[in-house]
PDB file of C-alpha atoms and ligand atoms in Angstrom:
ATOM      1  CA  MET A 616       0.000   0.000   0.000  1.00  0.00           C
ATOM      2  CA  PRO A 617       1.596   3.300  -1.023  1.00  0.00           C
ATOM      3  CA  ILE A 618       2.640   5.564   1.849  1.00  0.00           C
ATOM      4  CA  LYS A 619       0.259   8.518   2.124  1.00  0.00           C
ATOM      5  CA  ALA A 620       1.236  10.373   5.291  1.00  0.00           C
ATOM      6  CA  VAL A 621       4.275  11.142   7.434  1.00  0.00           C
ATOM      7  CA  LEU A 622       3.899  12.173  11.088  1.00  0.00           C
ATOM      8  CA  PHE A 623       6.783  14.212  12.492  1.00  0.00           C
ATOM      9  CA  ASP A 624       7.852  14.639  16.081  1.00  0.00           C
ATOM     10  CA  MET A 625       9.372  18.100  16.659  1.00  0.00           C
ATOM     11  CA  ASP A 626      12.081  18.398  19.349  1.00  0.00           C
ATOM     12  CA  GLY A 627      15.171  16.432  18.382  1.00  0.00           C
ATOM     13  CA  VAL A 628      13.728  15.754  14.902  1.00  0.00           C
ATOM     14  CA  LEU A 629      12.918  19.121  13.316  1.00  0.00           C
ATOM     15  CA  TYR A 630      14.866  21.226  15.826  1.00  0.00           C
ATOM     16  CA  ASP A 631      18.114  20.662  17.663  1.00  0.00           C
ATOM     17  CA  SER A 632      16.318  21.713  20.832  1.00  0.00           C
ATOM     18  CA  MET A 633      16.807  18.774  23.171  1.00  0.00           C
ATOM     19  CA  PRO A 634      20.049  20.010  24.825  1.00  0.00           C
ATOM     20  CA  ASN A 635      18.108  23.165  25.838  1.00  0.00           C
ATOM     21  CA  HIS A 636      15.152  21.157  27.145  1.00  0.00           C
ATOM     22  CA  ALA A 637      17.410  18.831  29.131  1.00  0.00           C
ATOM     23  CA  LYS A 638      19.285  21.759  30.674  1.00  0.00           C
ATOM     24  CA  ALA A 639      16.081  23.708  31.445  1.00  0.00           C
ATOM     25  CA  TRP A 640      14.422  20.695  33.074  1.00  0.00           C
ATOM     26  CA  SER A 641      17.383  19.750  35.256  1.00  0.00           C
ATOM     27  CA  THR A 642      17.872  23.357  36.447  1.00  0.00           C
ATOM     28  CA  ALA A 643      14.202  24.363  36.879  1.00  0.00           C
ATOM     29  CA  VAL A 644      13.044  21.449  39.012  1.00  0.00           C
ATOM     30  CA  THR A 645      15.746  21.939  41.687  1.00  0.00           C
ATOM     31  CA  GLU A 646      14.073  25.109  42.996  1.00  0.00           C
ATOM     32  CA  PHE A 647      10.997  23.012  43.797  1.00  0.00           C
ATOM     33  CA  GLY A 648      12.921  20.335  45.723  1.00  0.00           C
ATOM     34  CA  LEU A 649      12.895  17.911  42.791  1.00  0.00           C
ATOM     35  CA  SER A 650      15.800  16.550  40.787  1.00  0.00           C
ATOM     36  CA  MET A 651      16.303  15.275  37.276  1.00  0.00           C
ATOM     37  CA  SER A 652      19.654  14.948  35.499  1.00  0.00           C
ATOM     38  CA  PRO A 653      19.938  16.152  31.890  1.00  0.00           C
ATOM     39  CA  HIS A 654      20.387  12.476  30.937  1.00  0.00           C
ATOM     40  CA  GLU A 655      17.079  11.564  32.596  1.00  0.00           C
ATOM     41  CA  ALA A 656      15.374  14.366  30.686  1.00  0.00           C
ATOM     42  CA  TYR A 657      16.179  12.459  27.470  1.00  0.00           C
ATOM     43  CA  LEU A 658      14.510   9.359  28.894  1.00  0.00           C
ATOM     44  CA  HIS A 659      11.287  11.333  29.591  1.00  0.00           C
ATOM     45  CA  GLU A 660      11.385  13.101  26.234  1.00  0.00           C
ATOM     46  CA  GLY A 661       8.006  13.044  24.510  1.00  0.00           C
ATOM     47  CA  ARG A 662       5.890  13.055  27.649  1.00  0.00           C
ATOM     48  CA  THR A 663       3.785  16.116  28.325  1.00  0.00           C
ATOM     49  CA  GLY A 664       5.458  18.489  30.800  1.00  0.00           C
ATOM     50  CA  HIS A 665       2.780  17.765  33.379  1.00  0.00           C
ATOM     51  CA  GLY A 666       3.330  14.025  33.011  1.00  0.00           C
ATOM     52  CA  THR A 667       7.066  14.405  33.626  1.00  0.00           C
ATOM     53  CA  ILE A 668       6.517  16.648  36.660  1.00  0.00           C
ATOM     54  CA  ASN A 669       4.124  14.154  38.182  1.00  0.00           C
ATOM     55  CA  ILE A 670       6.679  11.358  37.933  1.00  0.00           C
ATOM     56  CA  LEU A 671       9.217  13.534  39.783  1.00  0.00           C
ATOM     57  CA  ALA A 672       6.601  14.488  42.416  1.00  0.00           C
ATOM     58  CA  GLN A 673       5.782  10.850  43.065  1.00  0.00           C
ATOM     59  CA  ARG A 674       9.471  10.020  43.407  1.00  0.00           C
ATOM     60  CA  HIS A 675      10.480  12.952  45.634  1.00  0.00           C
ATOM     61  CA  TRP A 676       7.278  13.863  47.455  1.00  0.00           C
ATOM     62  CA  GLY A 677       5.547  10.492  47.492  1.00  0.00           C
ATOM     63  CA  ARG A 678       2.391  11.987  46.004  1.00  0.00           C
ATOM     64  CA  ASN A 679       0.955  13.398  42.786  1.00  0.00           C
ATOM     65  CA  ALA A 680       1.636  17.045  41.953  1.00  0.00           C
ATOM     66  CA  THR A 681      -1.381  19.335  42.091  1.00  0.00           C
ATOM     67  CA  THR A 682      -2.459  21.082  38.911  1.00  0.00           C
ATOM     68  CA  GLU A 683      -1.197  24.355  40.353  1.00  0.00           C
ATOM     69  CA  GLU A 684       2.221  22.835  41.128  1.00  0.00           C
ATOM     70  CA  MET A 685       2.447  21.313  37.656  1.00  0.00           C
ATOM     71  CA  GLU A 686       1.645  24.655  36.065  1.00  0.00           C
ATOM     72  CA  ARG A 687       4.134  26.546  38.238  1.00  0.00           C
ATOM     73  CA  ILE A 688       6.992  24.100  37.615  1.00  0.00           C
ATOM     74  CA  TYR A 689       6.272  23.881  33.888  1.00  0.00           C
ATOM     75  CA  ALA A 690       6.209  27.696  33.679  1.00  0.00           C
ATOM     76  CA  ALA A 691       9.628  27.829  35.405  1.00  0.00           C
ATOM     77  CA  LYS A 692      11.014  25.245  32.974  1.00  0.00           C
ATOM     78  CA  SER A 693       9.569  27.098  29.963  1.00  0.00           C
ATOM     79  CA  ALA A 694      11.013  30.410  31.184  1.00  0.00           C
ATOM     80  CA  LEU A 695      14.490  28.839  31.451  1.00  0.00           C
ATOM     81  CA  PHE A 696      14.110  27.168  28.058  1.00  0.00           C
ATOM     82  CA  ASN A 697      13.306  30.544  26.538  1.00  0.00           C
ATOM     83  CA  THR A 698      16.532  32.050  27.940  1.00  0.00           C
ATOM     84  CA  CYS A 699      18.612  29.376  26.120  1.00  0.00           C
ATOM     85  CA  PRO A 700      20.152  30.182  22.717  1.00  0.00           C
ATOM     86  CA  GLU A 701      17.510  29.742  20.010  1.00  0.00           C
ATOM     87  CA  PRO A 702      17.509  26.107  18.823  1.00  0.00           C
ATOM     88  CA  GLN A 703      18.386  25.685  15.169  1.00  0.00           C
ATOM     89  CA  PRO A 704      16.495  23.562  12.645  1.00  0.00           C
ATOM     90  CA  MET A 705      18.009  20.081  12.480  1.00  0.00           C
ATOM     91  CA  PRO A 706      20.282  19.784   9.409  1.00  0.00           C
ATOM     92  CA  GLY A 707      18.471  17.722   6.777  1.00  0.00           C
ATOM     93  CA  ALA A 708      14.966  18.389   8.177  1.00  0.00           C
ATOM     94  CA  ALA A 709      14.004  21.013   5.579  1.00  0.00           C
ATOM     95  CA  GLN A 710      15.330  18.824   2.735  1.00  0.00           C
ATOM     96  CA  LEU A 711      13.299  15.851   3.959  1.00  0.00           C
ATOM     97  CA  LEU A 712      10.107  17.889   4.422  1.00  0.00           C
ATOM     98  CA  GLN A 713      10.434  19.329   0.913  1.00  0.00           C
ATOM     99  CA  SER A 714      10.952  15.869  -0.609  1.00  0.00           C
ATOM    100  CA  ILE A 715       7.852  14.545   1.152  1.00  0.00           C
ATOM    101  CA  ARG A 716       5.802  17.575   0.179  1.00  0.00           C
ATOM    102  CA  SER A 717       6.849  17.392  -3.457  1.00  0.00           C
ATOM    103  CA  LEU A 718       5.503  13.827  -3.565  1.00  0.00           C
ATOM    104  CA  GLY A 719       2.129  15.084  -2.345  1.00  0.00           C
ATOM    105  CA  LEU A 720       2.160  13.139   0.922  1.00  0.00           C
ATOM    106  CA  THR A 721       0.303  14.572   3.918  1.00  0.00           C
ATOM    107  CA  ILE A 722       2.546  15.878   6.718  1.00  0.00           C
ATOM    108  CA  VAL A 723       1.378  16.220  10.337  1.00  0.00           C
ATOM    109  CA  LEU A 724       3.296  17.472  13.390  1.00  0.00           C
ATOM    110  CA  VAL A 725       2.837  15.370  16.544  1.00  0.00           C
ATOM    111  CA  THR A 726       4.619  16.802  19.587  1.00  0.00           C
ATOM    112  CA  GLY A 727       4.335  16.702  23.370  1.00  0.00           C
ATOM    113  CA  SER A 728       5.555  20.277  23.405  1.00  0.00           C
ATOM    114  CA  ALA A 729       3.588  23.241  24.668  1.00  0.00           C
ATOM    115  CA  GLN A 730       6.325  25.697  23.680  1.00  0.00           C
ATOM    116  CA  HIS A 731       4.548  28.473  21.831  1.00  0.00           C
ATOM    117  CA  SER A 732       7.920  29.857  20.734  1.00  0.00           C
ATOM    118  CA  LEU A 733       8.834  26.774  18.701  1.00  0.00           C
ATOM    119  CA  LEU A 734       5.363  26.200  17.275  1.00  0.00           C
ATOM    120  CA  THR A 735       5.399  29.737  15.897  1.00  0.00           C
ATOM    121  CA  ARG A 736       8.857  29.260  14.448  1.00  0.00           C
ATOM    122  CA  LEU A 737       7.789  26.251  12.364  1.00  0.00           C
ATOM    123  CA  ALA A 738       5.980  28.491   9.914  1.00  0.00           C
ATOM    124  CA  HIS A 739       9.104  30.619   9.533  1.00  0.00           C
ATOM    125  CA  ASP A 740      11.700  27.817   9.269  1.00  0.00           C
ATOM    126  CA  PHE A 741       9.628  25.364   7.187  1.00  0.00           C
ATOM    127  CA  PRO A 742       7.358  27.629   5.144  1.00  0.00           C
ATOM    128  CA  GLY A 743       4.229  26.100   3.659  1.00  0.00           C
ATOM    129  CA  ILE A 744       4.708  22.716   5.338  1.00  0.00           C
ATOM    130  CA  PHE A 745       2.688  22.837   8.553  1.00  0.00           C
ATOM    131  CA  SER A 746      -0.725  24.268   9.349  1.00  0.00           C
ATOM    132  CA  ALA A 747      -2.748  24.503  12.568  1.00  0.00           C
ATOM    133  CA  GLU A 748      -5.198  21.819  11.352  1.00  0.00           C
ATOM    134  CA  ARG A 749      -2.347  19.378  10.861  1.00  0.00           C
ATOM    135  CA  MET A 750      -0.706  19.657  14.286  1.00  0.00           C
ATOM    136  CA  VAL A 751      -1.136  17.650  17.478  1.00  0.00           C
ATOM    137  CA  THR A 752       0.466  19.359  20.490  1.00  0.00           C
ATOM    138  CA  ALA A 753       0.355  19.091  24.293  1.00  0.00           C
ATOM    139  CA  PHE A 754      -2.776  21.232  24.109  1.00  0.00           C
ATOM    140  CA  ASP A 755      -4.716  18.517  22.220  1.00  0.00           C
ATOM    141  CA  VAL A 756      -3.947  15.327  24.097  1.00  0.00           C
ATOM    142  CA  LYS A 757      -5.117  13.778  27.337  1.00  0.00           C
ATOM    143  CA  TYR A 758      -2.417  11.130  27.835  1.00  0.00           C
ATOM    144  CA  GLY A 759       0.471  12.067  25.541  1.00  0.00           C
ATOM    145  CA  LYS A 760       3.354   9.784  24.549  1.00  0.00           C
ATOM    146  CA  PRO A 761       4.176   6.934  25.251  1.00  0.00           C
ATOM    147  CA  ASN A 762       0.426   6.380  24.823  1.00  0.00           C
ATOM    148  CA  PRO A 763      -0.356   6.003  21.090  1.00  0.00           C
ATOM    149  CA  GLU A 764      -3.061   8.697  21.469  1.00  0.00           C
ATOM    150  CA  PRO A 765      -1.082  11.611  19.922  1.00  0.00           C
ATOM    151  CA  TYR A 766      -0.162   9.582  16.838  1.00  0.00           C
ATOM    152  CA  LEU A 767      -3.684   8.209  16.438  1.00  0.00           C
ATOM    153  CA  MET A 768      -4.924  11.819  16.582  1.00  0.00           C
ATOM    154  CA  GLY A 769      -2.256  12.671  14.004  1.00  0.00           C
ATOM    155  CA  ILE A 770      -3.660  10.026  11.636  1.00  0.00           C
ATOM    156  CA  GLU A 771      -7.172  11.454  12.140  1.00  0.00           C
ATOM    157  CA  LYS A 772      -5.942  14.947  11.304  1.00  0.00           C
ATOM    158  CA  ALA A 773      -3.995  13.694   8.283  1.00  0.00           C
ATOM    159  CA  ASN A 774      -7.087  11.881   7.093  1.00  0.00           C
ATOM    160  CA  ALA A 775      -9.401  14.868   7.571  1.00  0.00           C
ATOM    161  CA  HIS A 776      -7.070  16.873   5.313  1.00  0.00           C
ATOM    162  CA  PHE A 777      -6.565  14.062   2.797  1.00  0.00           C
ATOM    163  CA  ARG A 778     -10.256  13.117   2.490  1.00  0.00           C
ATOM    164  CA  THR A 779     -11.263  16.683   1.694  1.00  0.00           C
ATOM    165  CA  ASN A 780      -9.102  16.521  -1.429  1.00  0.00           C
ATOM    166  CA  ASN A 781      -9.483  12.824  -2.284  1.00  0.00           C
ATOM    167  CA  GLU A 782     -13.078  11.901  -1.551  1.00  0.00           C
ATOM    168  CA  HIS A 783     -13.116   8.584  -3.395  1.00  0.00           C
ATOM    169  CA  ILE A 784      -9.678   7.281  -2.516  1.00  0.00           C
ATOM    170  CA  ALA A 785      -8.963   4.869   0.345  1.00  0.00           C
ATOM    171  CA  PRO A 786      -8.247   6.726   3.599  1.00  0.00           C
ATOM    172  CA  ILE A 787      -5.003   7.294   5.474  1.00  0.00           C
ATOM    173  CA  THR A 788      -4.564   4.551   8.069  1.00  0.00           C
ATOM    174  CA  GLN A 789      -1.811   3.067  10.227  1.00  0.00           C
ATOM    175  CA  SER A 790      -0.795   0.839   7.321  1.00  0.00           C
ATOM    176  CA  ASN A 791       0.110   3.734   5.003  1.00  0.00           C
ATOM    177  CA  THR A 792       1.601   6.161   7.537  1.00  0.00           C
ATOM    178  CA  ILE A 793       5.225   6.620   8.635  1.00  0.00           C
ATOM    179  CA  ILE A 794       6.291   8.132  11.975  1.00  0.00           C
ATOM    180  CA  ILE A 795       9.638   9.884  12.515  1.00  0.00           C
ATOM    181  CA  GLU A 796      10.802  10.002  16.134  1.00  0.00           C
ATOM    182  CA  ASN A 797      13.990  10.507  18.146  1.00  0.00           C
ATOM    183  CA  ALA A 798      12.912   9.515  21.678  1.00  0.00           C
ATOM    184  CA  PRO A 799      12.385   6.120  23.325  1.00  0.00           C
ATOM    185  CA  LEU A 800       8.860   7.027  24.556  1.00  0.00           C
ATOM    186  CA  GLY A 801       8.013   8.504  21.166  1.00  0.00           C
ATOM    187  CA  VAL A 802       9.075   5.297  19.416  1.00  0.00           C
ATOM    188  CA  GLN A 803       6.972   3.358  21.933  1.00  0.00           C
ATOM    189  CA  ALA A 804       3.951   5.552  21.076  1.00  0.00           C
ATOM    190  CA  GLY A 805       4.600   5.186  17.340  1.00  0.00           C
ATOM    191  CA  VAL A 806       4.906   1.417  17.468  1.00  0.00           C
ATOM    192  CA  ALA A 807       1.780   1.162  19.671  1.00  0.00           C
ATOM    193  CA  SER A 808      -0.146   3.232  17.100  1.00  0.00           C
ATOM    194  CA  GLY A 809       0.577   0.558  14.500  1.00  0.00           C
ATOM    195  CA  CYS A 810       2.549   2.786  12.103  1.00  0.00           C
ATOM    196  CA  PHE A 811       5.937   2.091  10.526  1.00  0.00           C
ATOM    197  CA  THR A 812       8.217   3.942  12.952  1.00  0.00           C
ATOM    198  CA  ILE A 813      11.589   5.378  11.938  1.00  0.00           C
ATOM    199  CA  ALA A 814      13.958   6.341  14.758  1.00  0.00           C
ATOM    200  CA  VAL A 815      16.527   9.087  14.252  1.00  0.00           C
ATOM    201  CA  ASN A 816      19.089   8.993  17.038  1.00  0.00           C
ATOM    202  CA  THR A 817      20.068  12.652  17.368  1.00  0.00           C
ATOM    203  CA  GLY A 818      20.792  12.556  21.123  1.00  0.00           C
ATOM    204  CA  PRO A 819      23.128  10.971  23.684  1.00  0.00           C
ATOM    205  CA  LEU A 820      21.226   7.704  24.264  1.00  0.00           C
ATOM    206  CA  PRO A 821      22.475   4.404  22.780  1.00  0.00           C
ATOM    207  CA  ASP A 822      20.743   3.065  19.646  1.00  0.00           C
ATOM    208  CA  SER A 823      19.298   0.251  21.771  1.00  0.00           C
ATOM    209  CA  ALA A 824      17.135   2.840  23.611  1.00  0.00           C
ATOM    210  CA  LEU A 825      15.268   3.336  20.316  1.00  0.00           C
ATOM    211  CA  LEU A 826      15.528  -0.157  18.844  1.00  0.00           C
ATOM    212  CA  ASP A 827      14.343  -1.973  21.993  1.00  0.00           C
ATOM    213  CA  PRO A 828      10.924  -0.198  21.993  1.00  0.00           C
ATOM    214  CA  GLY A 829      10.489  -1.505  18.446  1.00  0.00           C
ATOM    215  CA  ALA A 830      11.688   1.094  15.914  1.00  0.00           C
ATOM    216  CA  ASN A 831      11.431  -0.418  12.422  1.00  0.00           C
ATOM    217  CA  LEU A 832      14.521   1.430  11.168  1.00  0.00           C
ATOM    218  CA  LEU A 833      17.176   3.665  12.727  1.00  0.00           C
ATOM    219  CA  PHE A 834      19.165   6.531  11.237  1.00  0.00           C
ATOM    220  CA  HIS A 835      21.864   8.549  12.999  1.00  0.00           C
ATOM    221  CA  SER A 836      20.891  11.966  11.670  1.00  0.00           C
ATOM    222  CA  MET A 837      18.072  13.701   9.831  1.00  0.00           C
ATOM    223  CA  GLN A 838      20.530  14.336   7.004  1.00  0.00           C
ATOM    224  CA  GLU A 839      21.152  10.603   6.669  1.00  0.00           C
ATOM    225  CA  LEU A 840      17.388   9.981   6.570  1.00  0.00           C
ATOM    226  CA  ALA A 841      16.827  12.812   4.061  1.00  0.00           C
ATOM    227  CA  ASP A 842      19.545  11.406   1.775  1.00  0.00           C
ATOM    228  CA  SER A 843      18.044   7.889   1.963  1.00  0.00           C
ATOM    229  CA  TRP A 844      14.414   8.989   1.708  1.00  0.00           C
ATOM    230  CA  GLU A 845      13.702   8.360  -1.959  1.00  0.00           C
ATOM    231  CA  GLU A 846      15.166   4.870  -1.914  1.00  0.00           C
ATOM    232  CA  LEU A 847      13.456   4.055   1.366  1.00  0.00           C
ATOM    233  CA  LEU A 848      10.054   5.209   0.170  1.00  0.00           C
ATOM    234  CA  ASN A 849      10.369   3.191  -3.050  1.00  0.00           C
ATOM    235  CA  LEU A 850      11.163   0.147  -0.977  1.00  0.00           C
ATOM    236  CA  LEU A 851       8.199   0.664   1.359  1.00  0.00           C
ATOM    237  CA  ASN A 852       5.835   1.375  -1.526  1.00  0.00           C
ATOM    238  CA  THR A 853       6.753  -1.853  -3.280  1.00  0.00           C
ATOM    239  CA  THR A 854       6.586  -3.981  -0.145  1.00  0.00           C
ATOM    240  CA  THR A 855       3.162  -5.578   0.202  1.00  0.00           C
ATOM    241  CA  SER A 856       3.076  -5.354   3.986  1.00  0.00           C
ATOM    242  CA  ILE A 857       4.969  -3.159   6.406  1.00  0.00           C
TER     243      ILE A 857
HETATM  244 CA1   CA B 932      11.419  14.393  20.288  1.00  0.00          CA
END
């Protein structure tokens, strides 16, 4: 079945923003009596901010964080993140997005982020690629990654867009959608959603952190994936079952 849609994670895939997130998390939580190393931040990557804070609260306080605490801590983390040098687009990301777009495939952003700053920048850095109707963010989801929910919502949004223009053609489903992820919990969510999940290891974790949760393929940079894209897509399109 020909591939019809590609769902993109944002941090660590489209932007080289994870070092800033890891630093902001590890610094911000200390003022609330919590602790998380930058390394641990990579292991939680993909969760909603509130989900991450609650795990720390359970560990350090022995209870869930209140909504007010979650909001206060997340605001402190966001403020620190915004003082970091502006994250740059990941090399190769624009090339890959353009290749996918030129083939007429539907592109959807699926992120656990609630960073307004980065969401606004997408339109500037990747013009004409993303639109508000084809984005799933922390504001849309109830569970977030590693639950498959965000990616299943991404498929729904891709399909809503696709069906408007292709009324009589078979819909976008898990079997014709690819997910691109860089985080262990994101790969877990992608695999659980039933889509072909490509891991791009752009961070400090070993490849096994992405292969063990079930990534179908692994690349070591977005540039490597962009350079292999055409060949990869041909292969997937001519394979009867992925
Ligand atoms: Ca990510």
